[in-house]
Tab-separated table of C-alpha atoms in Angstrom:
chain	number	residue	atom	x	y	z
A	21	UNK	CA	75.666	-19.642	128.884
A	22	UNK	CA	77.254	-20.090	132.850
A	23	UNK	CA	76.065	-22.749	135.138
A	24	UNK	CA	75.612	-22.086	138.697
A	25	UNK	CA	77.417	-25.290	140.175
A	26	UNK	CA	76.492	-26.075	143.623
A	27	UNK	CA	73.703	-24.171	146.017
A	28	UNK	CA	73.607	-20.646	146.729
A	29	UNK	CA	74.229	-19.916	150.099
A	30	UNK	CA	72.973	-16.480	151.656
A	31	UNK	CA	75.708	-14.468	153.897
A	32	UNK	CA	74.692	-11.175	154.587
A	33	UNK	CA	77.703	-8.843	155.124
A	34	UNK	CA	77.849	-4.150	155.016
A	35	UNK	CA	81.428	-3.468	154.443
A	36	UNK	CA	81.547	-0.048	156.543
A	37	UNK	CA	83.481	1.752	153.927
A	38	UNK	CA	82.760	4.180	151.936
A	39	UNK	CA	82.490	8.298	150.353
A	40	UNK	CA	79.956	10.696	150.340
A	41	UNK	CA	81.462	11.038	146.327
A	42	UNK	CA	80.305	7.721	143.525
A	43	UNK	CA	81.663	6.976	140.231
A	44	UNK	CA	84.598	5.616	138.741
A	45	UNK	CA	86.564	8.541	138.778
A	46	UNK	CA	86.053	8.008	142.669
A	47	UNK	CA	87.786	4.763	142.299
A	48	UNK	CA	90.243	4.063	145.270
A	49	UNK	CA	91.885	0.517	145.227
A	50	UNK	CA	92.791	1.069	149.173
A	51	UNK	CA	88.795	1.486	150.009
A	52	UNK	CA	88.416	-1.679	152.027
A	53	UNK	CA	91.864	-1.892	154.034
A	54	UNK	CA	91.765	-2.185	158.093
A	55	UNK	CA	88.544	-1.118	157.294
A	56	UNK	CA	85.162	-2.829	159.586
A	57	UNK	CA	83.010	-5.385	157.387
A	58	UNK	CA	79.756	-6.699	159.550
A	59	UNK	CA	78.783	-9.839	158.297
A	60	UNK	CA	75.163	-10.652	159.258
A	61	UNK	CA	74.467	-14.939	159.351
A	62	UNK	CA	71.204	-16.161	161.301
A	63	UNK	CA	70.733	-19.107	163.393
A	64	UNK	CA	70.906	-21.258	160.135
A	65	UNK	CA	73.524	-19.810	157.820
A	66	UNK	CA	76.222	-22.854	156.589
A	67	UNK	CA	78.651	-22.203	159.011
A	68	UNK	CA	81.390	-22.674	155.345
A	69	UNK	CA	79.722	-19.962	153.990
A	70	UNK	CA	80.316	-17.324	156.156
A	71	UNK	CA	84.402	-19.308	156.959
A	72	UNK	CA	84.553	-18.787	153.076
A	73	UNK	CA	82.842	-14.633	153.039
A	74	UNK	CA	84.606	-14.285	156.531
A	75	UNK	CA	88.509	-14.708	154.363
A	76	UNK	CA	87.198	-13.121	151.469
A	77	UNK	CA	86.863	-9.896	153.086
A	78	UNK	CA	89.663	-10.117	155.401
A	79	UNK	CA	91.645	-11.018	152.098
A	80	UNK	CA	90.725	-7.577	150.919
A	81	UNK	CA	91.976	-5.637	153.850
A	82	UNK	CA	89.253	-5.445	155.765
A	83	UNK	CA	88.458	-6.048	159.722
A	84	UNK	CA	85.437	-8.820	160.154
A	85	UNK	CA	83.341	-8.684	162.761
A	86	UNK	CA	80.196	-10.740	163.310
A	87	UNK	CA	76.679	-9.545	164.935
A	88	UNK	CA	73.172	-11.253	164.406
A	89	UNK	CA	70.859	-9.441	161.767
A	90	UNK	CA	69.276	-7.450	164.591
A	91	UNK	CA	72.227	-6.056	166.664
A	92	UNK	CA	73.924	-4.930	162.664
A	93	UNK	CA	70.536	-2.970	161.525
A	94	UNK	CA	71.000	-1.200	165.806
A	95	UNK	CA	74.397	-0.538	165.444
A	96	UNK	CA	74.244	1.050	161.838
A	97	UNK	CA	71.848	3.153	162.974
A	98	UNK	CA	73.644	4.760	165.976
A	99	UNK	CA	77.341	5.350	163.720
A	100	UNK	CA	76.378	5.356	159.901
A	101	UNK	CA	72.312	6.531	159.728
A	102	UNK	CA	72.514	9.074	162.150
A	103	UNK	CA	75.381	10.622	161.937
A	104	UNK	CA	74.212	11.803	157.878
A	105	UNK	CA	70.755	12.812	158.935
A	106	UNK	CA	72.448	14.874	161.524
A	107	UNK	CA	74.471	16.043	158.631
A	108	UNK	CA	71.672	16.686	156.020
A	109	UNK	CA	69.786	18.223	159.511
A	110	UNK	CA	72.723	20.383	159.900
A	111	UNK	CA	73.012	21.403	156.224
A	112	UNK	CA	69.086	21.611	155.732
A	113	UNK	CA	68.920	24.358	158.573
A	114	UNK	CA	71.607	26.220	157.081
A	115	UNK	CA	70.647	26.603	153.355
A	116	UNK	CA	67.888	29.623	155.325
A	117	UNK	CA	70.905	31.226	155.560
A	118	UNK	CA	71.908	34.437	153.889
A	119	UNK	CA	74.835	31.845	151.091
A	120	UNK	CA	76.780	34.781	151.376
A	121	UNK	CA	77.487	34.234	155.071
A	122	UNK	CA	78.715	30.223	154.370
A	123	UNK	CA	82.299	31.857	152.629
A	124	UNK	CA	82.673	32.374	156.074
A	125	UNK	CA	82.418	29.145	157.743
A	126	UNK	CA	85.282	27.063	159.273
A	127	UNK	CA	86.533	23.440	157.897
A	128	UNK	CA	84.120	22.475	161.496
A	129	UNK	CA	81.418	22.814	159.236
A	130	UNK	CA	82.590	21.271	156.441
A	131	UNK	CA	83.543	18.454	158.116
A	132	UNK	CA	80.361	18.005	159.822
A	133	UNK	CA	77.859	18.346	156.615
A	134	UNK	CA	80.612	16.617	154.919
A	135	UNK	CA	78.467	13.051	154.093
A	136	UNK	CA	75.141	15.011	153.821
A	137	UNK	CA	76.792	15.231	150.463
A	138	UNK	CA	75.955	11.587	149.172
A	139	UNK	CA	73.283	10.441	147.308
A	140	UNK	CA	70.418	11.360	148.834
A	141	UNK	CA	68.177	8.688	146.265
A	142	UNK	CA	70.906	5.992	148.494
A	143	UNK	CA	70.310	7.708	151.722
A	144	UNK	CA	66.654	8.366	151.873
A	145	UNK	CA	66.649	3.977	150.980
A	146	UNK	CA	68.027	2.729	154.088
A	147	UNK	CA	66.267	5.350	156.487
A	148	UNK	CA	63.082	3.547	154.908
A	149	UNK	CA	64.513	0.098	155.708
A	150	UNK	CA	66.355	0.945	159.234
A	151	UNK	CA	63.426	3.459	159.875
A	152	UNK	CA	62.185	2.157	163.310
A	153	UNK	CA	66.020	2.059	164.119
A	154	UNK	CA	67.322	5.268	162.951
A	155	UNK	CA	64.135	6.599	165.150
A	156	UNK	CA	65.256	5.050	167.874
A	157	UNK	CA	68.223	6.197	167.857
A	158	UNK	CA	66.832	9.679	166.498
A	159	UNK	CA	65.423	9.941	170.186
A	160	UNK	CA	68.183	9.463	171.835
A	161	UNK	CA	70.610	12.290	170.688
A	162	UNK	CA	67.262	14.227	171.150
A	163	UNK	CA	67.817	13.225	174.622
A	164	UNK	CA	71.493	14.034	174.312
A	165	UNK	CA	70.620	17.718	172.866
A	166	UNK	CA	68.348	18.511	175.648
A	167	UNK	CA	71.065	17.665	178.404
A	168	UNK	CA	73.609	19.434	176.740
A	169	UNK	CA	70.078	22.213	176.314
A	170	UNK	CA	69.627	22.583	179.720
A	171	UNK	CA	72.534	23.077	181.177
A	172	UNK	CA	74.027	25.564	178.748
A	173	UNK	CA	70.115	27.362	179.735
A	174	UNK	CA	70.944	26.607	183.806
A	175	UNK	CA	75.209	28.103	183.763
A	176	UNK	CA	75.981	24.870	184.432
A	177	UNK	CA	80.182	25.048	183.423
A	178	UNK	CA	80.452	21.388	185.195
A	179	UNK	CA	77.539	19.478	183.512
A	180	UNK	CA	78.725	21.208	179.536
A	181	UNK	CA	81.768	20.616	180.914
A	182	UNK	CA	81.162	16.101	180.500
A	183	UNK	CA	79.647	16.062	178.571
A	184	UNK	CA	82.196	18.166	176.112
A	185	UNK	CA	85.327	15.924	178.265
A	186	UNK	CA	82.971	12.297	177.160
A	187	UNK	CA	83.183	13.678	173.670
A	188	UNK	CA	86.539	14.614	173.165
A	189	UNK	CA	87.834	10.936	174.405
A	190	UNK	CA	85.224	9.310	172.501
A	191	UNK	CA	86.506	11.222	169.281
A	192	UNK	CA	90.182	10.266	170.181
A	193	UNK	CA	89.624	6.623	170.820
A	194	UNK	CA	87.754	6.892	167.592
A	195	UNK	CA	91.204	8.649	165.727
A	196	UNK	CA	92.577	5.692	167.528
A	197	UNK	CA	90.613	2.756	166.012
A	198	UNK	CA	92.300	4.407	162.350
């Protein structure tokens, strides 16, 4: 039996890398290359432990950011959990269509729904663990969806163009972060 020497020091961290695929068949040595990792120390977390964990993730090729656990939960609810929820909700809605019609879809639908292929048990647990922040993110999204719906309904092409332009710029900015 092995014996731990020293004391254990917990430091929360969240590598923002992964795939909708699971199992060793989909393992990639480059999984962490250039990807973000969020470290979430508490006020009482040992600074040496934070530095060691930062060095660990950076040695794997990750870009490390540090924030409080609460800030992490709010952020990932919006940049990870909400997109998965939206993709899954869209797929649930599309499941009501005649399956023969889905072959007519293009790459846009596949791109938009790819993450819905993730493990339902894992995502159910994630949604449950970050419920309050996810609900807040959904409410923010409902507001955004209502804005564009109302603009389309009112034939307010200027408002629709503003929303689409902001969306395009954000999406292009995401490409520049890769």
